[in-house]
């Protein structure tokens, strides 16, 4: 199976975890896009969604799926991250994304380097210009980190002045992880 076929298989499997009548938190990325395409098939079974980015919101709306502001549903729905997760023996194999305030980028990068990583500014495709998030932040991808204690590292990075968010979600881990494998979708429960 190709990478896209694996992602599509995971997206189809994730639909089984959608609870009828609820508001669904939807992430951003290629696997999330496949999930949105699958969610469109059952959109009449849910109240709507909360999107993690403007790109996700646009795709959801393009399918006729209602998108709510998180403030509207904060007390009723929790967000989860996980679309696009990779199964690895040790965290740190893939770059760790850290969203930063642009004016604090240099200082944050120095602190990330002091943690043992090699921070690299993410740029727009075909450009030297920084990639800008929906929040107006920049993304610093940190490579080379060996993440032995993800909760402690997430806490430490979130405590750096100028960090908006870090791509570790260890403090509130997943209950289920769906992995696209050559032999099909593997389900891990925690």
Coordinates of C-alpha atoms in Angstrom, one line a residue:
X1 CA 0.0 0.0 0.0
X2 CA 1.1 3.5 -0.7
X3 CA 1.4 6.1 2.1
X4 CA -1.8 7.7 1.0
X5 CA -3.6 4.4 0.9
X6 CA -2.5 3.7 4.5
X7 CA -3.7 7.1 5.6
X8 CA -7.0 6.5 3.9
X9 CA -7.4 3.1 5.6
X10 CA -6.7 4.8 9.0
X11 CA -9.2 7.5 8.2
X12 CA -11.9 4.9 7.4
X13 CA -11.2 3.0 10.6
X14 CA -11.3 6.2 12.7
X15 CA -14.9 6.8 11.6
X16 CA -15.9 3.8 13.8
X17 CA -14.9 6.0 16.8
X18 CA -17.1 8.9 16.0
X19 CA -20.0 9.1 18.5
X20 CA -23.3 9.9 17.0
X21 CA -24.8 13.3 18.0
X22 CA -21.5 14.7 19.2
X23 CA -19.1 17.5 18.2
X24 CA -15.9 16.1 16.8
X25 CA -12.5 17.7 17.1
X26 CA -10.6 17.5 13.8
X27 CA -6.8 18.0 13.4
X28 CA -4.8 19.2 10.5
X29 CA -2.6 17.4 8.0
X30 CA -2.8 14.8 5.3
X31 CA -4.4 12.0 7.4
X32 CA -6.9 14.5 8.9
X33 CA -7.8 15.5 5.3
X34 CA -8.7 11.8 4.5
X35 CA -10.6 11.7 7.8
X36 CA -12.6 14.8 6.8
X37 CA -13.5 13.1 3.4
X38 CA -14.8 10.1 5.3
X39 CA -16.6 12.2 7.9
X40 CA -18.5 13.8 5.1
X41 CA -20.2 10.5 4.4
X42 CA -21.7 10.5 8.0
X43 CA -22.1 14.2 8.5
X44 CA -25.8 13.9 9.3
X45 CA -24.9 11.8 12.4
X46 CA -22.9 14.5 14.2
X47 CA -23.7 18.0 15.5
X48 CA -20.6 19.4 13.9
X49 CA -16.9 19.9 14.4
X50 CA -14.2 22.0 15.9
X51 CA -11.2 22.6 13.6
X52 CA -7.6 22.9 14.6
X53 CA -6.8 25.2 11.7
X54 CA -8.4 27.4 9.1
X55 CA -7.4 24.9 6.4
X56 CA -9.2 22.2 8.2
X57 CA -12.2 24.4 8.8
X58 CA -12.3 25.3 5.0
X59 CA -12.2 21.6 4.1
X60 CA -14.9 20.7 6.6
X61 CA -17.2 23.5 5.4
X62 CA -16.5 22.5 1.8
X63 CA -18.1 19.1 2.6
X64 CA -21.0 20.9 4.3
X65 CA -19.9 19.9 7.8
X66 CA -20.7 22.5 10.5
X67 CA -17.7 24.1 12.1
X68 CA -18.0 25.6 15.6
X69 CA -15.7 27.9 17.5
X70 CA -14.0 26.1 20.4
X71 CA -15.4 28.8 22.7
X72 CA -18.9 27.7 21.7
X73 CA -18.4 24.1 22.8
X74 CA -15.5 24.2 25.2
X75 CA -17.5 22.8 28.1
X76 CA -19.0 20.0 25.9
X77 CA -16.2 18.7 23.7
X78 CA -12.5 17.8 24.3
X79 CA -9.9 17.9 21.6
X80 CA -7.6 15.1 20.7
X81 CA -4.6 14.9 18.5
X82 CA -3.5 11.8 16.7
X83 CA -4.1 11.8 13.0
X84 CA -0.8 11.2 11.4
X85 CA 0.8 9.6 14.4
X86 CA 3.8 7.3 13.8
X87 CA 4.6 4.1 15.8
X88 CA 8.3 4.4 16.9
X89 CA 10.3 2.7 19.6
X90 CA 11.6 6.0 21.0
X91 CA 10.1 9.4 20.5
X92 CA 12.4 11.8 18.7
X93 CA 12.8 9.8 15.4
X94 CA 10.7 12.4 13.6
X95 CA 11.1 16.2 13.9
X96 CA 9.2 17.7 16.8
X97 CA 7.2 20.8 15.7
X98 CA 7.1 23.8 18.0
X99 CA 5.0 26.8 17.1
X100 CA 6.6 30.0 18.2
X101 CA 5.9 33.8 18.3
X102 CA 8.0 35.2 15.4
X103 CA 9.7 37.8 17.5
X104 CA 10.8 35.2 20.0
X105 CA 12.0 32.6 17.4
X106 CA 15.8 33.1 17.9
X107 CA 15.5 32.9 21.7
X108 CA 13.3 29.8 21.6
X109 CA 15.6 28.1 19.1
X110 CA 18.6 28.7 21.4
X111 CA 16.7 27.1 24.3
X112 CA 15.6 24.1 22.1
X113 CA 19.2 23.6 21.1
X114 CA 20.2 23.6 24.8
X115 CA 17.7 20.7 25.3
X116 CA 19.8 18.7 22.8
X117 CA 17.8 19.3 19.7
X118 CA 18.7 20.9 16.4
X119 CA 16.0 23.5 15.7
X120 CA 15.2 24.3 12.1
X121 CA 12.8 27.0 10.9
X122 CA 10.1 25.5 8.7
X123 CA 9.8 27.5 5.4
X124 CA 7.0 27.8 2.8
X125 CA 7.4 25.3 -0.1
X126 CA 9.8 26.7 -2.6
X127 CA 10.7 29.8 -0.5
X128 CA 13.0 30.9 2.2
X129 CA 10.1 32.7 3.9
X130 CA 8.9 31.2 7.2
X131 CA 5.8 29.0 7.2
X132 CA 3.1 31.0 9.0
X133 CA 0.4 29.2 11.0
X134 CA -3.2 30.2 11.3
X135 CA -2.3 31.8 14.6
X136 CA 0.4 33.9 13.0
X137 CA 3.2 31.8 14.5
X138 CA 6.2 30.2 12.9
X139 CA 7.1 26.5 13.1
X140 CA 10.5 25.4 14.4
X141 CA 11.1 21.7 13.7
X142 CA 13.5 20.1 16.2
X143 CA 15.4 17.1 15.1
X144 CA 17.8 14.9 17.0
X145 CA 15.9 14.9 20.3
X146 CA 15.8 11.6 22.3
X147 CA 12.6 12.0 24.2
X148 CA 12.8 9.6 27.2
X149 CA 10.2 11.5 29.3
X150 CA 7.7 13.1 27.0
X151 CA 5.5 14.6 29.7
X152 CA 8.5 16.4 31.3
X153 CA 9.7 17.6 27.9
X154 CA 6.3 18.8 26.8
X155 CA 6.0 20.8 30.1
X156 CA 9.5 22.2 29.8
X157 CA 9.0 23.3 26.1
X158 CA 5.6 24.8 26.9
X159 CA 7.2 26.8 29.6
X160 CA 9.6 28.6 27.2
X161 CA 8.6 32.2 26.7
X162 CA 7.6 32.6 23.1
X163 CA 6.3 29.0 22.6
X164 CA 2.7 28.9 21.4
X165 CA 2.4 25.1 21.3
X166 CA 4.5 22.0 21.0
X167 CA 3.7 18.9 19.0
X168 CA 3.9 16.5 21.9
X169 CA 0.6 15.5 23.4
X170 CA 1.9 13.4 26.3
X171 CA 0.1 15.2 29.1
X172 CA -3.2 14.0 27.7
X173 CA -2.4 10.8 25.8
X174 CA -4.6 9.0 23.4
X175 CA -7.0 6.2 24.3
X176 CA -6.7 4.6 20.9
X177 CA -4.1 4.8 18.2
X178 CA -4.9 3.6 14.7
X179 CA -1.8 2.7 12.6
X180 CA -1.9 2.0 8.8
X181 CA 0.2 -1.1 8.2
X182 CA 0.8 -3.1 5.1
X183 CA -1.4 -5.8 6.5
X184 CA -4.2 -3.4 7.4
X185 CA -5.1 -1.0 10.2
X186 CA -3.6 -1.9 13.6
X187 CA -5.5 -0.7 16.7
X188 CA -3.6 0.0 19.9
X189 CA -5.6 0.9 23.1
X190 CA -4.2 2.6 26.2

